[in-house]
mmCIF file of C-alpha atoms in Angstrom:
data_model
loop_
_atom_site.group_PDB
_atom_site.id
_atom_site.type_symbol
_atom_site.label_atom_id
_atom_site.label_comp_id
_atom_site.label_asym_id
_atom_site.label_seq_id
_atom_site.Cartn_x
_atom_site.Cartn_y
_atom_site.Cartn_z
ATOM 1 C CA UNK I 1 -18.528 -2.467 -10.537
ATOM 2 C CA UNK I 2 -16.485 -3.991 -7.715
ATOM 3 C CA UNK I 3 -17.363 -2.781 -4.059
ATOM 4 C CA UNK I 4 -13.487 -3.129 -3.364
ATOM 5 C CA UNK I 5 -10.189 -2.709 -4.071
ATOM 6 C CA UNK I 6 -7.064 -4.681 -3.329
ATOM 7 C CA UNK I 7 -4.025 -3.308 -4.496
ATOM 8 C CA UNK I 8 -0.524 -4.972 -3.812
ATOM 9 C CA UNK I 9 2.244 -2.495 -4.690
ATOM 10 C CA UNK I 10 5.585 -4.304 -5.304
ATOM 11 C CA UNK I 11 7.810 -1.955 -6.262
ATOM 12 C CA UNK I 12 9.330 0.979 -4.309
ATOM 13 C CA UNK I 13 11.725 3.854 -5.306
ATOM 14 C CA UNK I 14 13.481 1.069 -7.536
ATOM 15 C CA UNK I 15 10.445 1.767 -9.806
ATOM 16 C CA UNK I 16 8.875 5.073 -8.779
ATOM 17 C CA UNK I 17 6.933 5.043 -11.775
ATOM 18 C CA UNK I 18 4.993 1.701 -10.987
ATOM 19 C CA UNK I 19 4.846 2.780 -7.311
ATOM 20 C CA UNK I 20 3.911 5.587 -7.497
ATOM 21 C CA UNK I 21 0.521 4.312 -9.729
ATOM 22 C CA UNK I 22 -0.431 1.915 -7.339
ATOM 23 C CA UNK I 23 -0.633 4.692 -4.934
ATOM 24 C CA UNK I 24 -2.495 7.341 -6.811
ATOM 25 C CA UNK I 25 -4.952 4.935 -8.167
ATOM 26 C CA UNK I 26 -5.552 3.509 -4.374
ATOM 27 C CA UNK I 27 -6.186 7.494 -3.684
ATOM 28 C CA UNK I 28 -8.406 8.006 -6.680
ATOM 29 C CA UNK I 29 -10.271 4.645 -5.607
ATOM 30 C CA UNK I 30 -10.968 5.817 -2.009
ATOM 31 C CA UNK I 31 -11.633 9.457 -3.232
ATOM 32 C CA UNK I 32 -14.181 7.810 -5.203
ATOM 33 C CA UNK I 33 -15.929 5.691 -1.782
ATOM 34 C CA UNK I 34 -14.452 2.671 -3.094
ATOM 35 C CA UNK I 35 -13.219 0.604 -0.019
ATOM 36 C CA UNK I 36 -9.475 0.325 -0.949
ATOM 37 C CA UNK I 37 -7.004 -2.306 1.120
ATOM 38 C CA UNK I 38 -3.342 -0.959 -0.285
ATOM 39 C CA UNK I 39 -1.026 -3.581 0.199
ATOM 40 C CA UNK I 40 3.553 -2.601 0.719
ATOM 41 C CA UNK I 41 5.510 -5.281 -0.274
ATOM 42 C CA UNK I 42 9.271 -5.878 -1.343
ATOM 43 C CA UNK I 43 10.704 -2.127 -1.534
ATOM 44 C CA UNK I 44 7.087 -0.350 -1.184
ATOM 45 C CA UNK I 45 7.300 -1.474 2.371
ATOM 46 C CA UNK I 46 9.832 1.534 3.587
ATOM 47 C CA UNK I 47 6.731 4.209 2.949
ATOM 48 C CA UNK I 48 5.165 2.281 6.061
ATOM 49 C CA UNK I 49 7.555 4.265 8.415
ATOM 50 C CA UNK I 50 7.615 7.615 8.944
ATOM 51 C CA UNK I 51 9.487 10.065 6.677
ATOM 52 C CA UNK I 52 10.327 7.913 4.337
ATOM 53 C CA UNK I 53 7.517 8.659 1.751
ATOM 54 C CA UNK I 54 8.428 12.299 1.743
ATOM 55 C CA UNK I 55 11.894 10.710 0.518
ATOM 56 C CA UNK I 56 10.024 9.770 -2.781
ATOM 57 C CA UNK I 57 10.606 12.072 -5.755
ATOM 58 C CA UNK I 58 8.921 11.647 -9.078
ATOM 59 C CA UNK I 59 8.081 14.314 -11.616
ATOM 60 C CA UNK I 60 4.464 15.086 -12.157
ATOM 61 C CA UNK I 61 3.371 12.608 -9.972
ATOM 62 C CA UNK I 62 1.267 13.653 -6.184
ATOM 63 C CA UNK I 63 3.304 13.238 -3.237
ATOM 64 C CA UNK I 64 3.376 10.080 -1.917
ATOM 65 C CA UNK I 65 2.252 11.399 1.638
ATOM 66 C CA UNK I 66 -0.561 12.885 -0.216
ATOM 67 C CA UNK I 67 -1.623 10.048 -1.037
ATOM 68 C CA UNK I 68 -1.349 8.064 1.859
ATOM 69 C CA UNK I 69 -3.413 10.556 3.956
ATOM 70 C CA UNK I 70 -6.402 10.412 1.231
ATOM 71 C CA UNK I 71 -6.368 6.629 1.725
ATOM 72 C CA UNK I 72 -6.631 6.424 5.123
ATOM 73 C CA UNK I 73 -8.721 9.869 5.552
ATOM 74 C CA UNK I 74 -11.634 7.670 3.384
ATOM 75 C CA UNK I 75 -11.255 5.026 5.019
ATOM 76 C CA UNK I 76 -8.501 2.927 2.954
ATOM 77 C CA UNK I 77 -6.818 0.337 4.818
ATOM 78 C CA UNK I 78 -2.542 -0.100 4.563
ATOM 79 C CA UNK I 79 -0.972 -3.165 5.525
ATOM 80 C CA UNK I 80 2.419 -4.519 5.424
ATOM 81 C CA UNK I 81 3.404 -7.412 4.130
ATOM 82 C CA UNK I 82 4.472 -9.320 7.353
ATOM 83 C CA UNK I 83 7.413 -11.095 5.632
ATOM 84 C CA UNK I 84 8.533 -7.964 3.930
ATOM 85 C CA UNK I 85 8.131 -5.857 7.208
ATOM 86 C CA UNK I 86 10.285 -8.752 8.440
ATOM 87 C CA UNK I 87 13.285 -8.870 6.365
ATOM 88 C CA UNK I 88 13.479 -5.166 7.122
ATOM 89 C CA UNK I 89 13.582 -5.359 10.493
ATOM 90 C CA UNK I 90 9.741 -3.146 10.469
ATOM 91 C CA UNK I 91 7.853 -4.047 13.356
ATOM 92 C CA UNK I 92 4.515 -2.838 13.708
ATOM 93 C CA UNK I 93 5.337 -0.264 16.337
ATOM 94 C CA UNK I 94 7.389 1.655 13.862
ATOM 95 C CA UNK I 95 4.622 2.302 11.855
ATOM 96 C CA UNK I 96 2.837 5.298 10.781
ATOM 97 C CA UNK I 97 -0.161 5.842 12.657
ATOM 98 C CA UNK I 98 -3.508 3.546 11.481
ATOM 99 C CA UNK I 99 -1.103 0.865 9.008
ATOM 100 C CA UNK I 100 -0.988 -2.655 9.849
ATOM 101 C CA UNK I 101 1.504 -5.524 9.199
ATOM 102 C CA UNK I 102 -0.471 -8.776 8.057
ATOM 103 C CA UNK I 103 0.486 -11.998 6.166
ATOM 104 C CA UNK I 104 -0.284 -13.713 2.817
ATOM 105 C CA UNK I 105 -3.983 -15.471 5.044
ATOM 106 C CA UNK I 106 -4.919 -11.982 5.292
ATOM 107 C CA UNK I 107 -4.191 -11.043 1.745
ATOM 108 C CA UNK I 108 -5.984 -13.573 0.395
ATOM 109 C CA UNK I 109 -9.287 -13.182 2.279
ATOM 110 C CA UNK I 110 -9.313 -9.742 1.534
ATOM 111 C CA UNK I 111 -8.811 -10.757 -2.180
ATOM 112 C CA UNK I 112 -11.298 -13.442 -2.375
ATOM 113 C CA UNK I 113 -14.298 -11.855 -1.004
ATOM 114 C CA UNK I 114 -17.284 -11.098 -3.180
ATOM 115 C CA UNK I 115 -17.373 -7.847 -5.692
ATOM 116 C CA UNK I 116 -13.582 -7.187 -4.928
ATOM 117 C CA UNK I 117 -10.601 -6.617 -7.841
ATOM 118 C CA UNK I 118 -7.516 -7.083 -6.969
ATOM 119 C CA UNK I 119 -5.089 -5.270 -8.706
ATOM 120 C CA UNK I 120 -0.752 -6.036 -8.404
ATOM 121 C CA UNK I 121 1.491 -3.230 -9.481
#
């Protein structure tokens, strides 16, 4: 079983449903002592600031704040994509506490290392 997790979550409210399983299975993951790097790209990347995951509404589905705070509470890593972040005008002083905004390098490395699965929602 792989030691880690990379997740890259592409999608944003423009596909809550996708979203919103990238997140809870990055929560499960860490839950679980999995080391979990969650990746926000393309519309994902607005949950990076603060507020704007409370914003997110879909039935049945665990509050994407929820979820965030169980990642990084066990240790889960969040970055930005640092083009994304970019073409949004996110810089990494306007986000939440303990998230990061890193490139495709860093992606890749993370991806790449022994025992990980990467995983692309």
């Amino acid at each position: 079983m792989p030691k880690k997790l990379v997740i890259k979550v592409t999608a944003g409210a423009d596909a809550p449903e996708r979203c919103s399983q990238a997140f809870t299975v990055a929560a499960v993951a860490a839950a679980s002592g999995v080391e979990v790097s969650l990746w926000l790209t393309g519309e994902s990347s607005w949950f990076a600031l603060p507020g704007r995951a409370a914003e997110f509404e879909l039935p049945h589905a665990a509050p994407l704040p929820d979820l965030i705070d169980g990642i990084l509470a066990a240790g889960g890593r969040i970055t930005v994509c640092t083009q994304c972040a970019a073409r949004r005008d996110i810089e990494e002083k306007d986000l939440l506490d303990g998230l990061r905004i890193a490139g495709a390098q860093v992606f890749v490395q993370e991806a790449m290392t022994d025992e990980t699965q990467a995983l692309v929602y």
